[in-house]
Amino acid sequence: MQRVTEAAILPRFRNLAEGDVEDKGGNDPVTIADRDSEKLLREGLVSIDGTIGFVGEEAAHEDPSVLEQLEGACWIVDPIDGTRNFAAGKPPFGIIIARAEGGLTQSGWLYDCLTGRFCCAHRGAGAFVDDEKIVAQPTGKMPPVAAISLLFMDEAQREATRRHISPNYELVDIPFCAAEQYPRLGLGQNDVRTLSWDHAAGALWLEEAGGKVARRDGAPYRVDEWDRKGLLGASSPQLWEDLADLYAEL
């Protein structure tokens, strides 16, 4: 992850030429650095274990059938998590890699390309930041701190969220970067968050640290349910339950 950052990502940071950024649709940018990063990551991961599938974000965008590999053993890669920030020349952004099998993440790694912060987790073995084992810490604030995105909701959902959920939390902006948001939940900066794409590594990391990530009905997150929406993450099971109860009343 460090090698790919130095070879494919940082040389393009605040140095993108005209034509180096495209819109995949729905204000979802992709840059030449995303594609170069995914190519190098694939080469590296195949050299580690080429017997399992490879599900890269950009490959899956070009060919959605790639997602079918999530049903078996596979690598899951976001070559630049936070592309919107990267393309705008600002932090945070990172690389996310997960290894999954049986529909569940078995290992996950999150790398902050600018600070070098390295988060990793292995199922049943705990969560780590730069080799230090950590336990998820709530902020301790009342009301709790929540990063709740309204971006993918229709207007009725936005209004219901503002009216019923927002008054119970101190709202903060989402960083548009899961490689940053999951550490915020585990390191005492945010208490809860509603989450979207690319959580395979982060969800395992937060749960191994003692937090909770699950569907709104309490069902566990599975990588092979890629078309299922609605996921909540929190720095403790109780904070998760409190938010889920509010959503259940909508």
PDB file of N, CA and C in Angstrom, residues 9 11-22 30-33 35-36 86-89:
ATOM      1  N   ILE A   9      -0.051   7.345  -6.602  1.00  0.00           N
ATOM      2  CA  ILE A   9      -1.038   8.279  -6.053  1.00  0.00           C
ATOM      3  C   ILE A   9      -0.446   9.645  -5.746  1.00  0.00           C
ATOM      4  N   PRO A  11       2.299  11.207  -6.672  1.00  0.00           N
ATOM      5  CA  PRO A  11       2.782  12.021  -7.787  1.00  0.00           C
ATOM      6  C   PRO A  11       1.657  12.757  -8.528  1.00  0.00           C
ATOM      7  N   ARG A  12       0.414  12.271  -8.405  1.00  0.00           N
ATOM      8  CA  ARG A  12      -0.724  12.904  -9.080  1.00  0.00           C
ATOM      9  C   ARG A  12      -1.497  13.848  -8.167  1.00  0.00           C
ATOM     10  N   PHE A  13      -1.180  13.838  -6.880  1.00  0.00           N
ATOM     11  CA  PHE A  13      -1.931  14.670  -5.946  1.00  0.00           C
ATOM     12  C   PHE A  13      -1.651  16.143  -6.231  1.00  0.00           C
ATOM     13  N   ARG A  14      -2.716  16.904  -6.461  1.00  0.00           N
ATOM     14  CA  ARG A  14      -2.629  18.315  -6.851  1.00  0.00           C
ATOM     15  C   ARG A  14      -1.803  18.493  -8.127  1.00  0.00           C
ATOM     16  N   ASN A  15      -1.807  17.449  -8.943  1.00  0.00           N
ATOM     17  CA  ASN A  15      -1.026  17.477 -10.178  1.00  0.00           C
ATOM     18  C   ASN A  15      -1.763  16.738 -11.294  1.00  0.00           C
ATOM     19  N   LEU A  16      -3.084  16.819 -11.287  1.00  0.00           N
ATOM     20  CA  LEU A  16      -3.900  16.154 -12.302  1.00  0.00           C
ATOM     21  C   LEU A  16      -4.057  17.068 -13.513  1.00  0.00           C
ATOM     22  N   ALA A  17      -3.797  16.525 -14.682  1.00  0.00           N
ATOM     23  CA  ALA A  17      -3.918  17.293 -15.915  1.00  0.00           C
ATOM     24  C   ALA A  17      -5.345  17.225 -16.441  1.00  0.00           C
ATOM     25  N   GLU A  18      -5.645  18.070 -17.396  1.00  0.00           N
ATOM     26  CA  GLU A  18      -6.957  18.033 -18.026  1.00  0.00           C
ATOM     27  C   GLU A  18      -7.160  16.659 -18.660  1.00  0.00           C
ATOM     28  N   GLY A  19      -8.292  16.056 -18.400  1.00  0.00           N
ATOM     29  CA  GLY A  19      -8.566  14.725 -18.908  1.00  0.00           C
ATOM     30  C   GLY A  19      -8.194  13.608 -17.961  1.00  0.00           C
ATOM     31  N   ASP A  20      -7.522  13.949 -16.850  1.00  0.00           N
ATOM     32  CA  ASP A  20      -7.134  12.928 -15.869  1.00  0.00           C
ATOM     33  C   ASP A  20      -8.262  12.563 -14.914  1.00  0.00           C
ATOM     34  N   VAL A  21      -9.377  13.317 -14.940  1.00  0.00           N
ATOM     35  CA  VAL A  21     -10.520  13.068 -14.062  1.00  0.00           C
ATOM     36  C   VAL A  21     -11.762  12.876 -14.914  1.00  0.00           C
ATOM     37  N   GLU A  22     -12.497  11.804 -14.654  1.00  0.00           N
ATOM     38  CA  GLU A  22     -13.759  11.535 -15.335  1.00  0.00           C
ATOM     39  C   GLU A  22     -14.852  11.337 -14.302  1.00  0.00           C
ATOM     40  N   VAL A  30     -13.526   9.468 -11.068  1.00  0.00           N
ATOM     41  CA  VAL A  30     -12.417   8.514 -11.118  1.00  0.00           C
ATOM     42  C   VAL A  30     -11.262   9.226 -11.800  1.00  0.00           C
ATOM     43  N   THR A  31     -10.048   8.989 -11.318  1.00  0.00           N
ATOM     44  CA  THR A  31      -8.874   9.649 -11.886  1.00  0.00           C
ATOM     45  C   THR A  31      -7.914   8.616 -12.460  1.00  0.00           C
ATOM     46  N   ILE A  32      -6.947   9.116 -13.203  1.00  0.00           N
ATOM     47  CA  ILE A  32      -5.918   8.235 -13.738  1.00  0.00           C
ATOM     48  C   ILE A  32      -5.164   7.555 -12.605  1.00  0.00           C
ATOM     49  N   ALA A  33      -5.049   8.238 -11.450  1.00  0.00           N
ATOM     50  CA  ALA A  33      -4.360   7.651 -10.295  1.00  0.00           C
ATOM     51  C   ALA A  33      -5.134   6.458  -9.737  1.00  0.00           C
ATOM     52  N   ARG A  35      -6.934   4.334 -11.443  1.00  0.00           N
ATOM     53  CA  ARG A  35      -6.718   3.197 -12.344  1.00  0.00           C
ATOM     54  C   ARG A  35      -5.297   2.658 -12.223  1.00  0.00           C
ATOM     55  N   ASP A  36      -4.316   3.570 -12.134  1.00  0.00           N
ATOM     56  CA  ASP A  36      -2.931   3.105 -11.984  1.00  0.00           C
ATOM     57  C   ASP A  36      -2.735   2.387 -10.651  1.00  0.00           C
ATOM     58  N   PHE A  86      -9.387  13.580  -3.251  1.00  0.00           N
ATOM     59  CA  PHE A  86      -8.127  13.533  -3.983  1.00  0.00           C
ATOM     60  C   PHE A  86      -8.173  14.415  -5.221  1.00  0.00           C
ATOM     61  N   ALA A  87      -9.260  14.312  -5.982  1.00  0.00           N
ATOM     62  CA  ALA A  87      -9.389  15.097  -7.215  1.00  0.00           C
ATOM     63  C   ALA A  87      -9.477  16.586  -6.926  1.00  0.00           C
ATOM     64  N   ALA A  88      -9.988  16.934  -5.743  1.00  0.00           N
ATOM     65  CA  ALA A  88     -10.090  18.343  -5.347  1.00  0.00           C
ATOM     66  C   ALA A  88      -8.807  18.849  -4.705  1.00  0.00           C
ATOM     67  N   GLY A  89      -7.819  17.985  -4.568  1.00  0.00           N
ATOM     68  CA  GLY A  89      -6.549  18.390  -3.999  1.00  0.00           C
ATOM     69  C   GLY A  89      -6.561  18.585  -2.500  1.00  0.00           C
TER      70      GLY A  89
END
